[in-house]
Tab-separated table of C-alpha atoms and ligand atoms in Angstrom:
chain	number	residue	atom	x	y	z
E	188	UNK	CA	49.832	76.841	44.778
E	189	UNK	CA	47.948	75.530	47.843
E	190	UNK	CA	49.918	76.752	50.864
E	191	UNK	CA	48.558	73.890	52.965
E	192	UNK	CA	49.606	71.086	50.613
E	193	UNK	CA	51.025	68.129	52.537
E	194	UNK	CA	50.263	69.592	55.994
E	195	UNK	CA	48.177	67.887	58.672
E	196	UNK	CA	44.547	68.984	58.784
E	197	UNK	CA	43.715	71.565	61.452
E	198	UNK	CA	42.008	70.039	64.521
E	199	UNK	CA	38.326	69.198	63.938
E	200	UNK	CA	35.770	71.715	65.304
E	201	UNK	CA	38.560	74.174	66.190
E	202	UNK	CA	36.708	77.268	64.925
E	203	UNK	CA	33.511	76.292	66.743
E	204	UNK	CA	35.338	75.515	69.988
E	205	UNK	CA	37.274	78.763	69.817
E	206	UNK	CA	33.916	80.594	69.860
E	207	UNK	CA	31.763	78.356	72.062
E	208	UNK	CA	34.142	76.052	73.990
E	209	UNK	CA	33.663	76.255	77.775
E	210	UNK	CA	30.401	78.179	77.327
E	211	UNK	CA	28.421	75.778	79.509
E	212	UNK	CA	30.961	75.659	82.339
E	213	UNK	CA	28.864	78.393	84.005
E	214	UNK	CA	25.040	78.406	83.769
E	215	UNK	CA	24.683	82.219	83.398
E	216	UNK	CA	21.230	83.143	84.712
E	217	UNK	CA	19.943	85.127	81.729
E	218	UNK	CA	21.208	83.056	78.832
E	219	UNK	CA	24.051	85.489	78.055
E	220	UNK	CA	25.594	84.548	74.709
E	221	UNK	CA	28.776	86.530	75.327
E	222	UNK	CA	30.567	85.613	78.574
E	223	UNK	CA	30.011	88.316	81.221
E	224	UNK	CA	32.896	89.818	83.198
E	225	UNK	CA	32.328	88.709	86.780
E	226	UNK	CA	34.327	91.252	88.770
E	227	UNK	CA	33.241	90.039	92.189
E	228	UNK	CA	35.959	88.594	94.411
E	229	UNK	CA	33.464	87.281	96.966
E	230	UNK	CA	30.564	84.848	96.579
E	231	UNK	CA	27.632	84.413	98.955
E	232	UNK	CA	28.106	80.995	100.574
E	233	UNK	CA	25.303	78.481	100.945
E	234	UNK	CA	25.870	76.707	104.300
E	235	UNK	CA	24.414	73.547	102.771
E	236	UNK	CA	26.899	73.838	99.859
E	237	UNK	CA	28.523	72.813	97.670
E	238	UNK	CA	29.683	76.324	96.761
E	239	UNK	CA	31.255	76.492	93.335
E	240	UNK	CA	33.096	79.767	94.011
E	241	UNK	CA	34.458	81.073	97.273
E	242	UNK	CA	37.008	83.812	96.612
E	243	UNK	CA	38.421	85.485	93.485
E	244	UNK	CA	41.926	84.076	93.790
E	245	UNK	CA	40.619	80.541	94.150
E	246	UNK	CA	38.139	80.693	91.286
E	247	UNK	CA	36.157	83.105	89.129
E	248	UNK	CA	33.311	82.422	86.663
E	249	UNK	CA	34.846	84.365	83.734
E	250	UNK	CA	38.182	82.589	84.312
E	251	UNK	CA	36.404	79.239	84.513
E	252	UNK	CA	34.850	79.776	81.045
E	253	UNK	CA	38.251	80.843	79.670
E	254	UNK	CA	39.967	77.749	81.093
E	255	UNK	CA	37.208	75.592	79.599
E	256	UNK	CA	37.588	77.254	76.212
E	257	UNK	CA	41.367	76.968	76.180
E	258	UNK	CA	41.125	73.280	77.118
E	259	UNK	CA	38.592	72.705	74.318
E	260	UNK	CA	40.839	74.202	71.645
E	261	UNK	CA	43.910	72.396	72.974
E	262	UNK	CA	42.105	69.036	73.145
E	263	UNK	CA	43.111	68.778	76.805
E	264	UNK	CA	41.226	67.762	79.917
E	265	UNK	CA	42.412	70.730	81.973
E	266	UNK	CA	43.625	74.280	81.555
E	267	UNK	CA	45.260	76.442	84.202
E	268	UNK	CA	45.794	80.136	83.584
E	269	UNK	CA	49.315	80.135	85.044
E	270	UNK	CA	52.777	79.563	83.604
E	271	UNK	CA	55.294	80.160	86.395
E	272	UNK	CA	53.399	77.497	88.335
E	273	UNK	CA	55.166	74.882	86.165
E	274	UNK	CA	58.626	75.472	87.587
E	275	UNK	CA	57.172	75.107	91.094
E	276	UNK	CA	56.365	71.489	90.267
E	277	UNK	CA	60.081	70.952	90.869
E	278	UNK	CA	61.783	70.753	94.243
E	279	UNK	CA	65.155	71.908	95.492
E	280	UNK	CA	67.715	69.297	94.373
E	281	UNK	CA	65.831	68.350	91.190
E	282	UNK	CA	67.344	68.589	87.743
E	283	UNK	CA	65.717	69.718	84.527
E	284	UNK	CA	66.726	69.807	80.896
E	285	UNK	CA	65.954	72.974	78.973
E	286	UNK	CA	66.172	73.429	75.215
E	287	UNK	CA	69.197	75.657	74.581
E	288	UNK	CA	67.504	77.429	71.695
E	289	UNK	CA	64.607	78.938	73.644
E	290	UNK	CA	64.102	82.643	73.406
E	291	UNK	CA	67.113	84.179	75.227
E	292	UNK	CA	64.818	86.163	77.548
E	293	UNK	CA	62.964	82.990	78.542
E	294	UNK	CA	66.267	81.140	79.093
E	295	UNK	CA	67.357	83.925	81.422
E	296	UNK	CA	64.104	83.845	83.403
E	297	UNK	CA	64.181	80.059	83.718
E	298	UNK	CA	67.867	79.922	84.648
E	299	UNK	CA	67.550	82.683	87.276
E	300	UNK	CA	64.402	81.218	88.809
E	301	UNK	CA	65.843	77.688	88.917
E	302	UNK	CA	69.070	78.938	90.519
E	303	UNK	CA	67.134	80.595	93.333
E	304	UNK	CA	65.140	77.421	93.919
E	305	UNK	CA	68.178	75.126	94.005
E	306	UNK	CA	67.236	73.366	90.772
E	307	UNK	CA	70.033	72.232	88.494
E	308	UNK	CA	69.646	73.117	84.799
E	309	UNK	CA	71.240	71.504	81.742
E	310	UNK	CA	70.803	73.245	78.394
E	311	UNK	CA	70.624	70.886	75.415
E	312	UNK	CA	69.913	71.245	71.693
E	313	UNK	CA	66.590	69.410	71.695
E	314	UNK	CA	66.758	68.684	67.953
E	315	UNK	CA	69.097	65.836	68.899
E	316	UNK	CA	67.342	63.215	71.028
E	317	UNK	CA	70.592	61.439	71.897
E	318	UNK	CA	71.781	64.656	73.607
E	319	UNK	CA	68.616	64.752	75.735
E	320	UNK	CA	69.089	61.076	76.649
E	321	UNK	CA	72.742	61.727	77.533
E	322	UNK	CA	71.781	64.682	79.763
E	323	UNK	CA	69.295	62.646	81.843
E	324	UNK	CA	70.254	62.242	85.535
E	325	UNK	CA	68.643	60.227	88.321
E	326	UNK	CA	67.048	63.489	89.585
E	327	UNK	CA	65.788	64.759	86.183
E	328	UNK	CA	62.128	65.679	86.592
E	329	UNK	CA	61.320	67.918	83.645
E	330	UNK	CA	62.295	68.515	80.010
E	331	UNK	CA	61.238	71.876	78.516
E	332	UNK	CA	61.328	72.666	74.796
E	333	UNK	CA	59.912	75.003	72.163
E	334	UNK	CA	58.765	73.061	69.059
E	335	UNK	CA	59.774	75.937	66.795
E	336	UNK	CA	62.313	78.197	68.382
E	337	UNK	CA	62.440	81.904	68.986
E	338	UNK	CA	64.022	83.658	67.064
E	339	UNK	CA	65.692	81.159	64.715
E	340	UNK	CA	62.646	78.997	63.895
E	341	UNK	CA	64.432	75.669	64.345
E	342	UNK	CA	61.939	72.816	64.423
E	343	UNK	CA	62.002	70.030	67.037
E	344	UNK	CA	60.482	66.560	66.575
E	345	UNK	CA	58.038	66.636	69.519
E	346	UNK	CA	57.068	62.953	69.202
E	347	UNK	CA	60.705	61.807	69.208
E	348	UNK	CA	61.531	63.893	72.303
E	349	UNK	CA	58.390	62.576	74.044
E	350	UNK	CA	59.645	59.001	73.507
E	351	UNK	CA	62.988	59.841	75.155
E	352	UNK	CA	61.295	61.572	78.095
E	353	UNK	CA	58.951	58.603	78.578
E	354	UNK	CA	61.990	56.330	79.042
E	355	UNK	CA	62.552	58.169	82.338
E	356	UNK	CA	59.812	57.323	84.820
E	357	UNK	CA	58.010	60.296	86.326
E	358	UNK	CA	59.700	62.836	84.055
E	359	UNK	CA	57.438	65.636	82.772
E	360	UNK	CA	57.644	66.837	79.163
E	361	UNK	CA	56.688	70.524	78.782
E	362	UNK	CA	56.261	72.138	75.356
E	363	UNK	CA	56.047	75.927	74.977
E	364	UNK	CA	53.700	76.168	71.986
E	365	UNK	CA	53.369	79.976	71.997
E	366	UNK	CA	54.490	80.400	68.362
E	367	UNK	CA	52.102	77.880	66.803
E	368	UNK	CA	49.049	77.635	69.120
E	369	UNK	CA	46.804	74.573	69.235
E	370	UNK	CA	45.501	75.555	65.800
E	371	UNK	CA	48.752	74.567	64.112
E	372	UNK	CA	50.189	72.041	66.601
E	373	UNK	CA	48.686	69.901	69.363
E	374	UNK	CA	51.697	68.746	71.444
E	375	UNK	CA	49.557	66.566	73.767
E	376	UNK	CA	48.750	64.362	70.759
E	377	UNK	CA	52.499	63.814	70.268
E	378	UNK	CA	53.163	62.806	73.877
E	379	UNK	CA	53.731	66.090	75.764
E	380	UNK	CA	52.648	66.159	79.418
E	381	UNK	CA	52.182	69.941	79.613
E	382	UNK	CA	51.614	72.528	76.911
E	383	UNK	CA	52.682	75.986	77.958
E	384	UNK	CA	51.668	79.287	76.427
E	385	UNK	CA	52.424	82.908	76.668
E	386	UNK	CA	48.816	83.790	75.795
E	387	UNK	CA	50.120	87.362	75.536
E	388	UNK	CA	51.179	86.444	71.993
E	389	UNK	CA	49.062	84.710	69.308
E	390	UNK	CA	46.327	83.339	71.589
E	391	UNK	CA	45.292	86.851	72.570
E	392	UNK	CA	46.714	88.426	69.448
E	393	UNK	CA	45.875	92.068	70.181
E	394	UNK	CA	48.900	93.166	72.235
E	395	UNK	CA	46.724	94.172	75.179
E	396	UNK	CA	46.821	91.251	77.650
E	397	UNK	CA	49.641	89.573	79.624
E	398	UNK	CA	48.663	86.047	80.527
E	399	UNK	CA	50.148	82.550	80.761
E	400	UNK	CA	48.366	79.251	80.338
E	401	UNK	CA	49.072	75.536	80.770
E	402	UNK	CA	47.074	72.690	79.147
E	403	UNK	CA	47.292	69.116	80.454
E	404	UNK	CA	45.469	65.810	80.899
E	405	UNK	CA	47.122	64.475	84.067
E	406	UNK	CA	44.791	64.638	87.124
E	407	UNK	CA	47.483	64.706	89.841
E	408	UNK	CA	49.542	67.324	88.068
E	409	UNK	CA	46.442	69.451	87.515
E	410	UNK	CA	45.788	69.407	91.239
E	411	UNK	CA	49.414	70.299	91.979
E	412	UNK	CA	49.378	73.218	89.517
E	413	UNK	CA	46.022	74.391	90.812
E	414	UNK	CA	47.336	74.416	94.384
E	415	UNK	CA	50.473	76.310	93.347
E	416	UNK	CA	48.366	78.849	91.456
E	417	UNK	CA	46.128	79.446	94.445
E	418	UNK	CA	49.046	79.611	96.867
E	419	UNK	CA	51.149	81.949	94.739
E	420	UNK	CA	48.102	84.079	94.006
E	421	UNK	CA	49.129	84.893	90.439
E	422	UNK	CA	45.736	84.685	88.772
E	423	UNK	CA	44.548	86.742	85.794
E	424	UNK	CA	41.894	89.389	86.356
E	425	UNK	CA	38.349	88.767	85.045
E	426	UNK	CA	38.800	91.583	82.517
E	427	UNK	CA	41.935	89.951	81.044
E	428	UNK	CA	40.047	86.652	80.905
E	429	UNK	CA	37.210	88.378	79.051
E	430	UNK	CA	39.619	89.948	76.542
E	431	UNK	CA	41.232	86.586	75.872
E	432	UNK	CA	37.846	84.886	75.479
E	433	UNK	CA	36.936	87.556	72.938
E	434	UNK	CA	40.226	87.172	71.060
E	435	UNK	CA	40.048	83.381	70.850
E	436	UNK	CA	36.941	83.639	68.678
E	437	UNK	CA	39.083	84.830	65.787
E	438	UNK	CA	42.165	82.687	66.476
E	439	UNK	CA	41.824	80.358	63.438
E	440	UNK	CA	41.197	83.249	61.039
E	441	UNK	CA	44.056	85.249	62.496
E	442	UNK	CA	46.493	82.325	62.336
E	443	UNK	CA	45.672	81.657	58.676
E	444	UNK	CA	46.213	85.326	57.827
E	445	UNK	CA	49.450	85.543	59.853
E	446	UNK	CA	50.651	82.552	57.836
E	447	UNK	CA	49.893	84.056	54.399
E	448	UNK	CA	51.145	87.538	55.341
E	449	UNK	CA	54.310	86.064	56.865
E	450	UNK	CA	55.054	84.086	53.726
E	451	UNK	CA	54.497	87.141	51.495
E	452	UNK	CA	56.979	89.117	53.616
E	453	UNK	CA	59.505	86.251	53.666
E	454	UNK	CA	59.369	85.977	49.857
E	455	UNK	CA	59.845	89.728	49.474
E	456	UNK	CA	62.830	89.696	51.835
E	457	UNK	CA	64.384	86.704	50.082
E	458	UNK	CA	64.458	88.629	46.820
E	459	UNK	CA	65.844	91.778	48.450
E	460	UNK	CA	69.615	92.377	47.959
E	461	UNK	CA	69.988	94.152	51.334
E	462	UNK	CA	69.026	90.903	53.046
E	463	UNK	CA	71.653	88.191	53.444
E	464	UNK	CA	69.429	85.310	54.544
E	465	UNK	CA	65.783	84.711	55.458
E	466	UNK	CA	64.544	81.953	57.778
E	467	UNK	CA	60.895	81.079	57.338
E	468	UNK	CA	59.087	77.705	57.400
E	469	UNK	CA	57.250	78.427	54.141
E	470	UNK	CA	60.380	78.990	52.044
E	471	UNK	CA	61.718	76.185	49.853
E	472	UNK	CA	65.073	76.158	51.653
E	473	UNK	CA	63.555	75.614	55.132
E	474	UNK	CA	65.537	72.767	56.640
E	475	UNK	CA	62.660	70.827	58.297
E	476	UNK	CA	59.818	70.965	55.763
E	477	UNK	CA	58.893	67.261	55.989
E	478	UNK	CA	58.754	67.277	59.811
E	479	UNK	CA	56.806	70.544	59.751
E	480	UNK	CA	54.138	69.000	57.519
E	481	UNK	CA	53.992	65.813	59.598
E	482	UNK	CA	53.650	67.659	62.907
E	483	UNK	CA	51.793	70.874	62.109
E	484	UNK	CA	48.836	72.106	60.102
E	485	UNK	CA	50.592	75.392	59.309
E	486	UNK	CA	52.951	78.008	60.731
E	487	UNK	CA	52.592	81.498	62.117
E	488	UNK	CA	53.745	84.938	61.003
E	489	UNK	CA	57.273	84.785	62.415
E	490	UNK	CA	60.178	85.573	60.079
E	491	UNK	CA	63.867	85.892	60.957
E	492	UNK	CA	66.367	87.557	58.620
E	493	UNK	CA	69.962	88.712	58.525
E	494	UNK	CA	70.567	92.157	57.053
E	495	UNK	CA	73.659	92.833	54.982
E	496	UNK	CA	75.028	95.330	57.442
E	497	UNK	CA	76.359	95.985	60.914
E	498	UNK	CA	74.675	96.561	64.292
E	499	UNK	CA	74.165	100.281	63.549
E	500	UNK	CA	72.539	99.507	60.176
E	501	UNK	CA	70.165	97.059	61.841
E	502	UNK	CA	69.310	99.617	64.509
E	503	UNK	CA	68.628	102.310	61.895
E	504	UNK	CA	66.508	99.841	59.928
E	505	UNK	CA	64.163	98.873	62.773
E	506	UNK	CA	63.813	102.458	63.975
E	507	UNK	CA	62.926	103.660	60.448
E	508	UNK	CA	59.907	101.382	60.195
E	509	UNK	CA	56.531	103.128	60.308
E	510	UNK	CA	53.774	100.517	59.792
E	511	UNK	CA	55.852	97.905	61.606
E	512	UNK	CA	56.671	98.797	65.238
E	513	UNK	CA	60.131	98.376	66.702
E	514	UNK	CA	58.716	96.523	69.714
E	515	UNK	CA	59.404	93.454	71.828
E	516	UNK	CA	56.401	91.214	71.625
E	517	UNK	CA	54.934	89.095	68.837
E	518	UNK	CA	51.760	87.430	67.634
E	519	UNK	CA	49.557	90.545	67.556
E	520	UNK	CA	47.525	92.188	64.791
E	521	UNK	CA	50.254	94.844	64.710
E	522	UNK	CA	53.489	93.845	62.962
E	523	UNK	CA	56.604	94.158	65.115
E	524	UNK	CA	60.336	93.894	64.432
E	525	UNK	CA	63.120	93.515	66.929
E	526	UNK	CA	66.842	92.847	66.998
E	527	UNK	CA	67.068	89.786	69.286
E	528	UNK	CA	70.706	90.530	70.165
E	529	UNK	CA	69.464	93.681	71.964
E	530	UNK	CA	66.918	91.893	74.141
E	531	UNK	CA	67.584	90.880	77.748
E	532	UNK	CA	69.576	87.656	77.720
E	533	UNK	CA	71.977	85.676	79.821
E	534	UNK	CA	74.235	84.987	76.807
E	535	UNK	CA	77.436	86.890	76.262
E	536	UNK	CA	77.609	88.501	72.771
E	537	UNK	CA	80.026	85.675	71.772
E	538	UNK	CA	77.647	82.927	72.981
E	539	UNK	CA	74.742	84.634	71.231
E	540	UNK	CA	76.710	84.903	67.979
E	541	UNK	CA	77.615	81.197	68.175
E	542	UNK	CA	73.880	80.473	68.279
E	543	UNK	CA	73.276	82.647	65.231
E	544	UNK	CA	71.958	85.621	67.214
E	545	UNK	CA	74.178	88.249	65.640
E	546	UNK	CA	73.596	92.033	65.720
E	547	UNK	CA	72.327	92.003	62.101
E	548	UNK	CA	69.567	89.448	62.857
E	549	UNK	CA	66.020	90.846	62.837
E	550	UNK	CA	63.030	88.942	64.205
E	551	UNK	CA	59.749	89.986	62.731
E	552	UNK	CA	56.214	89.129	63.763
E	553	UNK	CA	54.150	89.762	60.662
E	554	UNK	CA	50.755	91.118	61.663
E	555	UNK	CA	47.409	91.462	59.972
E	556	UNK	CA	47.892	94.753	58.114
E	557	UNK	CA	47.668	94.754	54.317
E	558	UNK	CA	50.790	92.785	53.289
E	559	UNK	CA	51.473	95.343	50.526
E	560	UNK	CA	51.747	98.072	53.190
E	561	UNK	CA	54.020	95.935	55.380
E	562	UNK	CA	56.281	95.205	52.422
E	563	UNK	CA	56.313	98.852	51.297
E	564	UNK	CA	57.353	99.842	54.833
E	565	UNK	CA	60.171	97.268	54.905
E	566	UNK	CA	61.236	98.439	51.465
E	567	UNK	CA	61.463	102.124	52.429
E	568	UNK	CA	63.356	101.263	55.624
E	569	UNK	CA	65.827	98.988	53.815
E	570	UNK	CA	66.480	101.489	51.030
E	571	UNK	CA	66.750	104.526	53.276
E	572	UNK	CA	69.050	102.998	55.884
E	573	UNK	CA	71.273	100.463	54.141
E	574	UNK	CA	73.939	101.283	51.616
E	575	UNK	CA	73.022	101.082	47.927
E	576	UNK	CA	73.398	97.543	46.522
Y	1507	PLP	C1	57.988	81.474	73.242
Y	1507	PLP	C2	57.751	82.364	74.435
Y	1507	PLP	N1	57.334	81.823	75.588
Y	1507	PLP	C3	57.104	82.590	76.697
Y	1507	PLP	C4	57.306	83.953	76.679
Y	1507	PLP	C5	57.034	84.778	77.938
Y	1507	PLP	O1	55.796	85.395	77.784
Y	1507	PLP	P1	55.129	86.482	78.766
Y	1507	PLP	O2	55.771	87.776	78.446
Y	1507	PLP	O3	53.675	86.464	78.423
Y	1507	PLP	O4	55.401	86.029	80.164
Y	1507	PLP	C6	57.763	84.567	75.492
Y	1507	PLP	C7	58.003	86.035	75.456
Y	1507	PLP	O5	58.507	86.580	74.506
Y	1507	PLP	C8	57.964	83.755	74.332
Y	1507	PLP	O6	58.365	84.296	73.174
């Protein structure tokens, strides 16, 4: 069966842009085909100017090509290699609405940061637009969601939320698209103001870079983010930019393979008696299949599943894996598995359990290894650590 039946088409020219996008942002002197790593932090200044680059924190040629490439694959006018800059768009006394089903670690970071800055936060289940509308206040300046949530893979109707946010003048709609990337979902086309990424995950895909990124079309907001980035000084190094440029060349191929490997693993797990329930967008019982096909051109390699067992069983299971690493991150070539209940969170165990994050829940990022080897590894770990079924 065609896995892509009924889905949107992937964005036109995506594969070409992921290899060449932003290439001409810098006229490299010797016709370099692969973007050089410009390590210099200082640039000789022409008194008659204009001088394109002044100082490494303010701008760097390798970073400029990366920002151009990321914007080209996102279909956006601008890209800024900074994520924490977004929260600094808000002022003390502002209010923002945050999706209550974001990754618990992200919720904690956002809540702690907002508290320090005097920003009021309301957590809302963003699958229900009426709840977002009801949470709006005169001082609401930003709504932040994940279109498919981490770890439970709940899907949000981005276009419907955008309509609610647009009812409130001046309110920014930020979508963290880390799980899908612009290859599978283009939130700007559905009305988002900002698209936010942990490029550490699928965009880079090799578990060797930590980097955030924001895509947008709004001129004034671009300037504001750019100023915050320069002021805060949190800019990626030229080497990280080079690594990400290199990784983006294979993004479409990687995403397709994550999707097929993820589905193979989800189907194996669904048939496995040690597993109580599997959540995966490619399975027939996925609750939002029609919306998924309307909004996305595919899905990534994320799978969530509940083991038939207790916290200790789940712990023994993840630590018995050999091909799959018991590790925190996701979206890399290397498969990882993690028990979300054990990750840093601001939820109490009771709150987490109410949200479905119980100690027997495993989140898996299915990588690019041979799916037969991934499945064999899961199989040995399940059979060696869980009681006979
Ligand atoms: C959806 C999502 N957004 C953002 C982040 C934060 O990413 P980083 O570690 O690159 O700051 C994570 C980390 O797990 C994530 O899963």
